[in-house]
């Protein structure tokens, strides 16, 4: 299951292809040169391979070649970087560009780690942390490796390793001089906090859509679904009918919802709510491009839902579709009979943005 990525989460993690596309314009190539020649990895030694990588990174293709360039360049970079790391002597490892080549190799290992055994995942995490410790100015490839590894681990089952990755790599990213990367580090630390929520209390601050200050304490004694969503998120909208149905069935028994909108503009949210008339409180703080609750809990993708019990402790971070009805019945008992309620089998698949 893949999830609809929040825009800020992809500023750095959008993929190696965008790193390549950001390069400066290289010198004009001879008109007679075939485009595919640019992607043929040379047979020479480390200096020649490093030069090849530099030229590949700097080349900015015309728009009609962009897609093909991204696909071919990624494969060529991987092959060249692996050759460099495998054959470089200690002296050649001091050459300009060598560390970036090593980081490219680490990036591809980080991508593959999502499907790797736990031992390999732990090894890659240790190597990425060591690389950050040894690099006062980490390359963009090392930053991408951190993002890819942490995001990949979150899709798996090893919660402890995922928390370690988000916490430690977040601390490393937060030291970066580039504001957006440092901000990503803060999100990572927040994601570690979010993954530790089950069994613990959750804190929420924010502003209601009408401008009033939100008071989380007023919800103590209720079962509350905290829903991070946006009107531009298809899976979020697909899940809302299920949430509305459960609200109607359980609200009188002590169930409530707090929606935290990550919409890019207030106008989009206001227009949607005017049409849909959602009966619960919606928070919106994104006028300045920030959402405190989403930042604090490192929301990397939406929809993200967190179910809190009457004591204020988190009982589930997966309460969507039929699971929401199951959890509510467990916490509040069976709902009042409702002949109009056909079923709780509403399922909403996540999609990439």
Tab-separated table of C-alpha atoms in Angstrom:
chain	number	residue	atom	x	y	z
A	1	UNK	CA	0.000	0.000	0.000
A	2	UNK	CA	1.409	3.320	-1.032
A	3	UNK	CA	0.356	6.647	0.318
A	4	UNK	CA	-0.395	10.112	-0.976
A	5	UNK	CA	2.774	12.018	-0.197
A	6	UNK	CA	2.638	15.391	1.491
A	7	UNK	CA	4.300	17.992	-0.765
A	8	UNK	CA	6.970	19.120	1.714
A	9	UNK	CA	8.044	15.537	2.296
A	10	UNK	CA	9.137	15.283	-1.304
A	11	UNK	CA	11.169	18.471	-1.543
A	12	UNK	CA	14.287	16.393	-1.036
A	13	UNK	CA	12.998	12.823	-1.410
A	14	UNK	CA	11.477	13.166	-4.868
A	15	UNK	CA	14.139	10.886	-6.340
A	16	UNK	CA	17.532	10.809	-7.916
A	17	UNK	CA	16.053	11.836	-11.239
A	18	UNK	CA	15.315	15.336	-9.928
A	19	UNK	CA	18.833	15.630	-8.555
A	20	UNK	CA	20.117	15.036	-12.043
A	21	UNK	CA	17.677	17.518	-13.525
A	22	UNK	CA	18.903	20.261	-11.171
A	23	UNK	CA	22.397	20.268	-12.647
A	24	UNK	CA	23.732	23.336	-14.397
A	25	UNK	CA	23.856	23.494	-18.158
A	26	UNK	CA	26.899	21.727	-19.527
A	27	UNK	CA	28.848	22.876	-22.554
A	28	UNK	CA	27.198	22.248	-25.894
A	29	UNK	CA	27.916	18.781	-27.268
A	30	UNK	CA	28.747	18.311	-30.947
A	31	UNK	CA	25.565	18.061	-32.974
A	32	UNK	CA	26.714	14.773	-34.503
A	33	UNK	CA	27.016	12.996	-31.127
A	34	UNK	CA	24.308	10.427	-30.443
A	35	UNK	CA	22.396	11.098	-27.215
A	36	UNK	CA	22.963	7.539	-26.005
A	37	UNK	CA	26.781	8.023	-26.089
A	38	UNK	CA	26.451	10.260	-23.048
A	39	UNK	CA	25.262	7.316	-20.938
A	40	UNK	CA	27.910	4.791	-21.899
A	41	UNK	CA	30.102	4.238	-18.848
A	42	UNK	CA	33.774	4.521	-19.871
A	43	UNK	CA	36.191	1.646	-19.412
A	44	UNK	CA	38.904	3.877	-17.953
A	45	UNK	CA	40.126	4.258	-14.399
A	46	UNK	CA	38.732	6.174	-11.444
A	47	UNK	CA	39.674	9.694	-12.678
A	48	UNK	CA	37.876	9.111	-15.976
A	49	UNK	CA	34.838	7.645	-14.209
A	50	UNK	CA	34.684	10.627	-11.865
A	51	UNK	CA	34.801	12.978	-14.836
A	52	UNK	CA	31.975	10.976	-16.438
A	53	UNK	CA	29.824	11.327	-13.338
A	54	UNK	CA	30.468	15.059	-13.162
A	55	UNK	CA	29.469	15.584	-16.801
A	56	UNK	CA	26.370	13.455	-16.370
A	57	UNK	CA	25.296	15.413	-13.301
A	58	UNK	CA	25.855	18.779	-14.976
A	59	UNK	CA	24.098	17.951	-18.238
A	60	UNK	CA	20.680	19.583	-18.553
A	61	UNK	CA	18.741	17.919	-21.358
A	62	UNK	CA	16.211	19.640	-23.601
A	63	UNK	CA	12.634	19.085	-22.470
A	64	UNK	CA	11.922	16.410	-25.053
A	65	UNK	CA	14.822	14.301	-23.721
A	66	UNK	CA	14.156	14.796	-20.014
A	67	UNK	CA	12.302	11.546	-19.305
A	68	UNK	CA	14.736	9.373	-21.226
A	69	UNK	CA	17.671	11.217	-19.663
A	70	UNK	CA	16.455	10.583	-16.135
A	71	UNK	CA	16.002	6.873	-16.767
A	72	UNK	CA	19.350	6.364	-18.527
A	73	UNK	CA	21.346	8.666	-16.276
A	74	UNK	CA	20.272	6.923	-13.076
A	75	UNK	CA	21.447	3.553	-14.399
A	76	UNK	CA	24.694	5.021	-15.712
A	77	UNK	CA	25.426	6.769	-12.412
A	78	UNK	CA	24.839	3.572	-10.471
A	79	UNK	CA	27.172	1.565	-12.703
A	80	UNK	CA	29.922	4.206	-12.701
A	81	UNK	CA	29.735	4.851	-8.969
A	82	UNK	CA	29.926	1.153	-8.131
A	83	UNK	CA	33.019	0.810	-10.339
A	84	UNK	CA	34.648	3.771	-8.634
A	85	UNK	CA	34.016	2.489	-5.112
A	86	UNK	CA	35.107	-1.039	-6.024
A	87	UNK	CA	38.415	-0.045	-7.657
A	88	UNK	CA	39.602	3.231	-6.082
A	89	UNK	CA	42.943	3.175	-4.303
A	90	UNK	CA	43.378	5.045	-0.998
A	91	UNK	CA	44.917	7.929	-2.952
A	92	UNK	CA	42.087	7.977	-5.490
A	93	UNK	CA	39.580	8.090	-2.646
A	94	UNK	CA	40.930	11.578	-1.924
A	95	UNK	CA	40.016	12.818	-5.412
A	96	UNK	CA	37.274	15.387	-5.811
A	97	UNK	CA	33.988	13.651	-6.448
A	98	UNK	CA	34.892	10.334	-4.867
A	99	UNK	CA	32.738	10.864	-1.774
A	100	UNK	CA	29.746	11.776	-3.931
A	101	UNK	CA	30.255	8.535	-5.865
A	102	UNK	CA	30.331	6.604	-2.587
A	103	UNK	CA	27.127	8.369	-1.536
A	104	UNK	CA	25.453	7.385	-4.827
A	105	UNK	CA	26.233	3.744	-4.044
A	106	UNK	CA	24.838	4.203	-0.559
A	107	UNK	CA	21.696	5.789	-2.010
A	108	UNK	CA	20.957	2.772	-4.174
A	109	UNK	CA	21.585	0.456	-1.237
A	110	UNK	CA	19.150	2.541	0.812
A	111	UNK	CA	16.476	2.171	-1.864
A	112	UNK	CA	16.983	-1.602	-1.990
A	113	UNK	CA	16.984	-1.889	1.809
A	114	UNK	CA	13.204	-1.473	1.986
A	115	UNK	CA	12.884	-5.070	0.732
A	116	UNK	CA	16.054	-6.397	2.367
A	117	UNK	CA	16.440	-8.574	5.489
A	118	UNK	CA	16.651	-6.759	8.807
A	119	UNK	CA	20.399	-7.333	9.098
A	120	UNK	CA	21.014	-5.507	5.813
A	121	UNK	CA	18.660	-2.678	6.795
A	122	UNK	CA	20.552	-2.200	10.050
A	123	UNK	CA	23.879	-2.259	8.218
A	124	UNK	CA	22.803	0.380	5.714
A	125	UNK	CA	21.474	2.567	8.528
A	126	UNK	CA	24.793	2.332	10.387
A	127	UNK	CA	26.721	3.243	7.240
A	128	UNK	CA	24.507	6.238	6.495
A	129	UNK	CA	24.868	7.495	10.067
A	130	UNK	CA	28.643	7.032	9.845
A	131	UNK	CA	28.719	8.924	6.542
A	132	UNK	CA	26.881	11.864	8.095
A	133	UNK	CA	29.248	11.836	11.064
A	134	UNK	CA	32.218	12.014	8.680
A	135	UNK	CA	30.740	14.653	6.350
A	136	UNK	CA	30.395	18.229	7.616
A	137	UNK	CA	28.818	19.076	4.246
A	138	UNK	CA	26.864	15.937	3.205
A	139	UNK	CA	26.122	15.551	-0.489
A	140	UNK	CA	22.610	15.615	-1.869
A	141	UNK	CA	22.965	11.885	-2.534
A	142	UNK	CA	23.624	11.172	1.135
A	143	UNK	CA	20.594	13.274	2.081
A	144	UNK	CA	18.499	11.310	-0.398
A	145	UNK	CA	19.867	8.051	1.011
A	146	UNK	CA	18.675	9.047	4.484
A	147	UNK	CA	15.224	9.965	3.198
A	148	UNK	CA	14.842	6.838	1.088
A	149	UNK	CA	15.940	4.524	3.881
A	150	UNK	CA	13.689	6.037	6.564
A	151	UNK	CA	10.641	6.200	4.286
A	152	UNK	CA	11.255	2.643	3.118
A	153	UNK	CA	11.594	1.325	6.656
A	154	UNK	CA	8.292	2.938	7.657
A	155	UNK	CA	6.521	0.803	5.051
A	156	UNK	CA	7.890	-2.301	6.777
A	157	UNK	CA	7.259	-3.993	10.107
A	158	UNK	CA	10.336	-3.107	12.161
A	159	UNK	CA	9.068	-0.201	14.236
A	160	UNK	CA	12.133	0.036	16.483
A	161	UNK	CA	14.545	0.289	13.556
A	162	UNK	CA	12.291	2.829	11.835
A	163	UNK	CA	12.182	4.975	14.970
A	164	UNK	CA	15.974	4.793	15.223
A	165	UNK	CA	16.343	5.818	11.584
A	166	UNK	CA	13.988	8.779	11.846
A	167	UNK	CA	15.444	9.942	15.174
A	168	UNK	CA	19.152	9.655	14.358
A	169	UNK	CA	19.018	10.641	10.690
A	170	UNK	CA	16.665	13.482	11.601
A	171	UNK	CA	19.224	14.824	14.052
A	172	UNK	CA	21.877	14.692	11.310
A	173	UNK	CA	19.672	16.386	8.709
A	174	UNK	CA	18.650	19.110	11.156
A	175	UNK	CA	22.277	20.309	11.245
A	176	UNK	CA	22.314	21.017	7.506
A	177	UNK	CA	22.826	24.632	6.429
A	178	UNK	CA	20.157	24.282	3.738
A	179	UNK	CA	16.885	25.357	5.447
A	180	UNK	CA	14.692	22.867	3.634
A	181	UNK	CA	16.950	19.963	4.528
A	182	UNK	CA	17.161	21.130	8.132
A	183	UNK	CA	13.354	21.339	8.164
A	184	UNK	CA	13.199	17.787	6.860
A	185	UNK	CA	15.360	16.788	9.819
A	186	UNK	CA	12.751	18.222	12.141
A	187	UNK	CA	10.053	16.223	10.358
A	188	UNK	CA	12.103	13.069	10.829
A	189	UNK	CA	12.366	13.652	14.573
A	190	UNK	CA	8.608	14.216	14.578
A	191	UNK	CA	8.042	10.963	12.695
A	192	UNK	CA	9.967	9.077	15.386
A	193	UNK	CA	7.697	10.739	17.949
A	194	UNK	CA	4.613	9.666	15.971
A	195	UNK	CA	5.711	6.057	15.713
A	196	UNK	CA	6.079	5.965	19.490
A	197	UNK	CA	2.504	7.182	20.042
A	198	UNK	CA	0.650	3.846	20.542
A	199	UNK	CA	0.031	3.464	24.267
A	200	UNK	CA	1.075	7.060	24.937
A	201	UNK	CA	-0.753	10.377	25.052
A	202	UNK	CA	-0.960	12.722	22.093
A	203	UNK	CA	-0.760	16.502	22.203
A	204	UNK	CA	-2.422	18.735	19.628
A	205	UNK	CA	-2.204	22.486	19.189
A	206	UNK	CA	-3.627	24.534	16.389
A	207	UNK	CA	-6.148	27.041	15.145
A	208	UNK	CA	-9.728	26.278	14.251
A	209	UNK	CA	-10.906	27.340	10.837
A	210	UNK	CA	-12.900	30.186	12.379
A	211	UNK	CA	-9.717	31.541	13.948
A	212	UNK	CA	-10.368	30.323	17.472
A	213	UNK	CA	-7.711	28.551	19.512
A	214	UNK	CA	-8.113	24.777	19.681
A	215	UNK	CA	-8.471	23.241	23.149
A	216	UNK	CA	-7.447	19.584	23.101
A	217	UNK	CA	-8.308	19.202	26.811
A	218	UNK	CA	-12.010	19.497	25.970
A	219	UNK	CA	-11.846	16.128	24.229
A	220	UNK	CA	-10.683	14.169	27.269
A	221	UNK	CA	-13.253	11.502	28.075
A	222	UNK	CA	-14.085	11.000	24.392
A	223	UNK	CA	-12.774	8.589	21.803
A	224	UNK	CA	-11.265	10.825	19.120
A	225	UNK	CA	-10.092	10.204	15.573
A	226	UNK	CA	-7.385	12.718	14.635
A	227	UNK	CA	-7.410	12.902	10.844
A	228	UNK	CA	-4.566	14.552	8.902
A	229	UNK	CA	-6.019	15.203	5.448
A	230	UNK	CA	-6.417	17.664	2.570
A	231	UNK	CA	-8.966	18.363	-0.127
A	232	UNK	CA	-6.333	17.640	-2.803
A	233	UNK	CA	-5.805	14.110	-1.420
A	234	UNK	CA	-8.030	11.608	-3.248
A	235	UNK	CA	-7.693	8.795	-0.671
A	236	UNK	CA	-8.538	11.263	2.116
A	237	UNK	CA	-11.792	12.230	0.404
A	238	UNK	CA	-12.587	8.597	-0.355
A	239	UNK	CA	-12.356	7.776	3.364
A	240	UNK	CA	-14.525	10.674	4.573
A	241	UNK	CA	-17.903	8.953	3.928
A	242	UNK	CA	-16.780	6.123	6.214
A	243	UNK	CA	-15.715	8.587	8.920
A	244	UNK	CA	-19.032	10.456	8.618
A	245	UNK	CA	-20.942	7.191	8.907
A	246	UNK	CA	-19.076	6.146	12.047
A	247	UNK	CA	-19.517	9.635	13.477
A	248	UNK	CA	-23.280	9.348	13.013
A	249	UNK	CA	-23.322	5.901	14.612
A	250	UNK	CA	-21.060	6.634	17.584
A	251	UNK	CA	-21.108	10.369	18.299
A	252	UNK	CA	-23.830	10.055	20.932
A	253	UNK	CA	-21.734	7.354	22.628
A	254	UNK	CA	-18.702	9.622	22.949
A	255	UNK	CA	-16.949	9.548	19.563
A	256	UNK	CA	-15.578	12.701	17.940
A	257	UNK	CA	-13.256	13.695	15.112
A	258	UNK	CA	-10.627	16.401	14.799
A	259	UNK	CA	-9.609	17.134	11.226
A	260	UNK	CA	-6.193	18.719	10.639
A	261	UNK	CA	-6.086	20.143	7.129
A	262	UNK	CA	-2.864	20.277	5.131
A	263	UNK	CA	-4.534	22.179	2.314
A	264	UNK	CA	-2.328	24.612	0.451
A	265	UNK	CA	-4.920	27.394	0.502
A	266	UNK	CA	-7.664	28.277	2.945
A	267	UNK	CA	-10.053	28.956	0.051
A	268	UNK	CA	-9.958	25.333	-1.149
A	269	UNK	CA	-10.756	24.070	2.336
A	270	UNK	CA	-13.544	26.569	2.998
A	271	UNK	CA	-15.207	25.772	-0.326
A	272	UNK	CA	-15.052	22.028	0.315
A	273	UNK	CA	-16.427	22.290	3.847
A	274	UNK	CA	-19.236	24.520	2.644
A	275	UNK	CA	-20.305	21.733	0.295
A	276	UNK	CA	-19.752	18.778	2.611
A	277	UNK	CA	-20.750	20.257	6.003
A	278	UNK	CA	-18.426	18.048	8.058
A	279	UNK	CA	-19.862	18.020	11.598
A	280	UNK	CA	-16.568	18.063	13.470
A	281	UNK	CA	-13.856	20.628	14.171
A	282	UNK	CA	-11.272	21.315	11.472
A	283	UNK	CA	-7.904	22.910	12.229
A	284	UNK	CA	-6.034	24.993	9.689
A	285	UNK	CA	-2.710	26.726	10.296
A	286	UNK	CA	-1.240	26.525	6.825
A	287	UNK	CA	-1.588	30.195	5.823
A	288	UNK	CA	2.137	30.574	6.511
A	289	UNK	CA	3.040	27.182	5.045
A	290	UNK	CA	3.288	25.453	8.413
A	291	UNK	CA	1.030	23.046	10.290
A	292	UNK	CA	2.298	22.666	13.880
A	293	UNK	CA	0.621	19.341	14.646
A	294	UNK	CA	1.740	17.819	11.335
A	295	UNK	CA	5.287	19.048	11.905
A	296	UNK	CA	5.384	17.848	15.505
A	297	UNK	CA	4.373	14.335	14.510
A	298	UNK	CA	6.326	14.227	11.266
A	299	UNK	CA	3.373	13.515	9.005
A	300	UNK	CA	5.052	12.142	5.887
A	301	UNK	CA	1.934	11.113	3.971
A	302	UNK	CA	-1.808	11.509	4.109
A	303	UNK	CA	-4.282	10.280	4.997
A	304	UNK	CA	-2.790	9.674	8.439
A	305	UNK	CA	-5.275	8.866	11.186
A	306	UNK	CA	-4.622	8.451	14.896
A	307	UNK	CA	-7.314	7.046	17.210
A	308	UNK	CA	-7.218	8.206	20.831
A	309	UNK	CA	-9.167	6.605	23.691
A	310	UNK	CA	-11.076	8.280	26.544
A	311	UNK	CA	-7.921	8.524	28.650
A	312	UNK	CA	-6.135	10.383	25.871
A	313	UNK	CA	-3.901	7.459	24.894
A	314	UNK	CA	-3.346	6.403	21.290
A	315	UNK	CA	-4.848	2.994	20.525
A	316	UNK	CA	-4.379	2.825	16.733
A	317	UNK	CA	-2.679	4.538	13.821
A	318	UNK	CA	-4.467	2.340	11.254
A	319	UNK	CA	-8.134	3.108	12.006
A	320	UNK	CA	-9.433	3.455	8.462
A	321	UNK	CA	-12.106	1.597	6.523
A	322	UNK	CA	-13.523	-1.419	8.410
A	323	UNK	CA	-10.815	-1.087	11.069
A	324	UNK	CA	-12.363	2.147	12.342
A	325	UNK	CA	-15.701	0.424	13.011
A	326	UNK	CA	-13.928	-2.472	14.742
A	327	UNK	CA	-11.969	-0.159	17.000
A	328	UNK	CA	-15.009	1.940	17.892
A	329	UNK	CA	-17.067	-1.096	18.810
A	330	UNK	CA	-14.214	-2.316	20.987
A	331	UNK	CA	-13.945	1.045	22.749
A	332	UNK	CA	-17.590	2.141	22.877
A	333	UNK	CA	-19.653	-0.991	22.385
A	334	UNK	CA	-22.088	-1.733	19.567
A	335	UNK	CA	-23.711	1.253	17.873
A	336	UNK	CA	-27.411	1.974	17.951
A	337	UNK	CA	-29.345	0.068	15.306
A	338	UNK	CA	-29.238	1.888	12.000
A	339	UNK	CA	-31.159	0.339	9.108
A	340	UNK	CA	-29.684	2.831	6.700
A	341	UNK	CA	-26.154	1.697	7.518
A	342	UNK	CA	-25.370	-0.842	4.861
A	343	UNK	CA	-21.849	-1.868	5.858
A	344	UNK	CA	-18.494	-0.660	7.070
A	345	UNK	CA	-16.633	-2.319	4.247
A	346	UNK	CA	-15.700	0.990	2.629
A	347	UNK	CA	-12.125	0.674	1.536
A	348	UNK	CA	-9.894	3.459	0.229
A	349	UNK	CA	-6.592	2.730	-1.422
A	350	UNK	CA	-3.728	5.182	-1.111
A	351	UNK	CA	-2.154	6.619	-4.236
A	352	UNK	CA	1.019	8.496	-5.008
A	353	UNK	CA	0.675	12.132	-5.650
